PDB file of C-alpha atoms in Angstrom:
ATOM      1  CA  MET A   1      43.807 104.179  80.222  1.00  0.00           C
ATOM      2  CA  THR A   2      44.104 100.014  79.975  1.00  0.00           C
ATOM      3  CA  PHE A   3      44.797  98.210  76.555  1.00  0.00           C
ATOM      4  CA  ILE A   4      42.548  95.611  75.408  1.00  0.00           C
ATOM      5  CA  ALA A   5      45.698  93.936  73.957  1.00  0.00           C
ATOM      6  CA  ALA A   6      46.871  93.327  77.394  1.00  0.00           C
ATOM      7  CA  LEU A   7      43.834  91.393  78.687  1.00  0.00           C
ATOM      8  CA  GLN A   8      43.586  89.536  75.377  1.00  0.00           C
ATOM      9  CA  ALA A   9      46.796  86.965  76.428  1.00  0.00           C
ATOM     10  CA  ALA A  10      44.908  86.036  79.010  1.00  0.00           C
ATOM     11  CA  VAL A  11      41.650  85.330  77.707  1.00  0.00           C
ATOM     12  CA  THR A  12      43.508  83.242  74.882  1.00  0.00           C
ATOM     13  CA  ALA A  13      46.302  81.225  76.636  1.00  0.00           C
ATOM     14  CA  VAL A  14      46.193  78.681  73.773  1.00  0.00           C
ATOM     15  CA  PRO A  15      46.964  79.786  69.967  1.00  0.00           C
ATOM     16  CA  PHE A  16      44.659  78.770  67.644  1.00  0.00           C
ATOM     17  CA  ASP A  17      47.011  76.872  64.994  1.00  0.00           C
ATOM     18  CA  GLY A  18      44.582  77.035  62.238  1.00  0.00           C
ATOM     19  CA  GLU A  19      44.281  73.412  61.276  1.00  0.00           C
ATOM     20  CA  PRO A  20      41.528  70.880  62.513  1.00  0.00           C
ATOM     21  CA  SER A  21      41.791  68.228  65.460  1.00  0.00           C
ATOM     22  CA  ASP A  22      42.046  64.448  64.452  1.00  0.00           C
ATOM     23  CA  ALA A  23      38.668  64.365  66.173  1.00  0.00           C
ATOM     24  CA  GLU A  24      37.130  67.255  63.839  1.00  0.00           C
ATOM     25  CA  LEU A  25      38.885  65.278  61.064  1.00  0.00           C
ATOM     26  CA  ASP A  26      37.264  62.187  62.361  1.00  0.00           C
ATOM     27  CA  ALA A  27      33.983  63.879  62.459  1.00  0.00           C
ATOM     28  CA  ILE A  28      34.372  65.359  58.714  1.00  0.00           C
ATOM     29  CA  GLU A  29      35.213  61.435  57.468  1.00  0.00           C
ATOM     30  CA  THR A  30      32.327  60.090  59.275  1.00  0.00           C
ATOM     31  CA  GLU A  31      29.843  62.817  57.271  1.00  0.00           C
ATOM     32  CA  MET A  32      31.543  62.349  53.738  1.00  0.00           C
ATOM     33  CA  PRO A  33      29.293  60.536  52.270  1.00  0.00           C
ATOM     34  CA  LEU A  34      26.411  62.988  53.429  1.00  0.00           C
ATOM     35  CA  ILE A  35      28.571  65.955  52.302  1.00  0.00           C
ATOM     36  CA  LEU A  36      29.071  64.417  48.429  1.00  0.00           C
ATOM     37  CA  ALA A  37      25.376  63.345  48.488  1.00  0.00           C
ATOM     38  CA  GLU A  38      24.461  67.060  49.090  1.00  0.00           C
ATOM     39  CA  VAL A  39      27.094  68.397  46.414  1.00  0.00           C
ATOM     40  CA  ASP A  40      25.792  66.244  43.513  1.00  0.00           C
ATOM     41  CA  LEU A  41      22.121  67.611  44.602  1.00  0.00           C
ATOM     42  CA  LEU A  42      23.244  70.862  44.871  1.00  0.00           C
ATOM     43  CA  ASP A  43      24.932  70.447  41.171  1.00  0.00           C
ATOM     44  CA  ALA A  44      21.655  68.784  40.342  1.00  0.00           C
ATOM     45  CA  GLN A  45      19.881  72.172  40.983  1.00  0.00           C
ATOM     46  CA  ILE A  46      22.066  74.133  39.376  1.00  0.00           C
ATOM     47  CA  MET A  47      21.672  72.624  36.507  1.00  0.00           C
ATOM     48  CA  THR A  48      17.959  73.549  36.246  1.00  0.00           C
ATOM     49  CA  ILE A  49      18.106  76.781  37.260  1.00  0.00           C
ATOM     50  CA  ASP A  50      18.647  78.701  33.565  1.00  0.00           C
ATOM     51  CA  ARG A  51      16.701  76.131  31.743  1.00  0.00           C
ATOM     52  CA  PRO A  52      13.171  74.795  32.097  1.00  0.00           C
ATOM     53  CA  ALA A  53      13.837  71.027  33.942  1.00  0.00           C
ATOM     54  CA  ASN A  54      13.006  68.235  31.318  1.00  0.00           C
ATOM     55  CA  GLU A  55      12.070  64.613  32.708  1.00  0.00           C
ATOM     56  CA  LEU A  56      15.866  63.707  33.143  1.00  0.00           C
ATOM     57  CA  ASP A  57      16.831  67.095  34.904  1.00  0.00           C
ATOM     58  CA  THR A  58      13.505  65.911  37.049  1.00  0.00           C
ATOM     59  CA  ARG A  59      14.889  62.573  37.677  1.00  0.00           C
ATOM     60  CA  ARG A  60      18.333  63.716  38.594  1.00  0.00           C
ATOM     61  CA  VAL A  61      17.276  65.848  40.759  1.00  0.00           C
ATOM     62  CA  ARG A  62      14.963  63.655  42.779  1.00  0.00           C
ATOM     63  CA  ARG A  63      17.261  60.717  43.071  1.00  0.00           C
ATOM     64  CA  ALA A  64      20.203  62.896  44.285  1.00  0.00           C
ATOM     65  CA  ARG A  65      17.553  64.093  47.139  1.00  0.00           C
ATOM     66  CA  ASN A  66      16.601  60.401  47.864  1.00  0.00           C
ATOM     67  CA  ARG A  67      20.556  59.843  48.046  1.00  0.00           C
ATOM     68  CA  VAL A  68      20.880  62.657  50.536  1.00  0.00           C
ATOM     69  CA  LEU A  69      17.812  61.258  52.286  1.00  0.00           C
ATOM     70  CA  ALA A  70      19.667  57.990  52.597  1.00  0.00           C
ATOM     71  CA  GLU A  71      22.865  59.259  53.667  1.00  0.00           C
ATOM     72  CA  ARG A  72      21.252  61.168  56.013  1.00  0.00           C
ATOM     73  CA  ARG A  73      19.660  58.020  57.319  1.00  0.00           C
ATOM     74  CA  ASN A  74      22.647  56.044  57.106  1.00  0.00           C
ATOM     75  CA  LEU A  75      24.333  58.925  59.561  1.00  0.00           C
ATOM     76  CA  THR A  76      22.054  59.116  62.042  1.00  0.00           C
ATOM     77  CA  ASN A  77      22.002  55.479  62.483  1.00  0.00           C
ATOM     78  CA  ARG A  78      25.795  55.090  62.451  1.00  0.00           C
ATOM     79  CA  THR A  79      26.345  58.147  65.001  1.00  0.00           C
ATOM     80  CA  GLY A  80      23.299  56.476  67.552  1.00  0.00           C
ATOM     81  CA  LEU A  81      25.043  53.123  67.310  1.00  0.00           C
ATOM     82  CA  THR A  82      28.420  54.401  68.458  1.00  0.00           C
ATOM     83  CA  GLN A  83      27.237  57.148  70.734  1.00  0.00           C
ATOM     84  CA  ALA A  84      27.836  55.712  74.543  1.00  0.00           C
ATOM     85  CA  GLY A  85      25.229  57.110  77.445  1.00  0.00           C
ATOM     86  CA  GLY A  86      24.727  53.499  79.563  1.00  0.00           C
ATOM     87  CA  ALA A  87      21.095  52.950  77.902  1.00  0.00           C
ATOM     88  CA  ALA A  88      20.524  49.386  76.529  1.00  0.00           C
TER      89      ALA A  88
END
């Protein structure tokens, strides 16, 4: 009978330390404005769950949705500029 644990050491030679790498932290930092905009949108939507939405709530959700779209556009434009691919 062979044991799986003996084979696992060969598969996972580098132990996972649980910390994000520098590249992952940079990616999170780049996406932080979008993450915050999505949190604001979620907060605005949560406020309207248990009651009928009035005009102020509708504007708040619309502004938050527009901010998410703007941050997605900005992130797409930013990452498009930093990618290297040889294209002019």
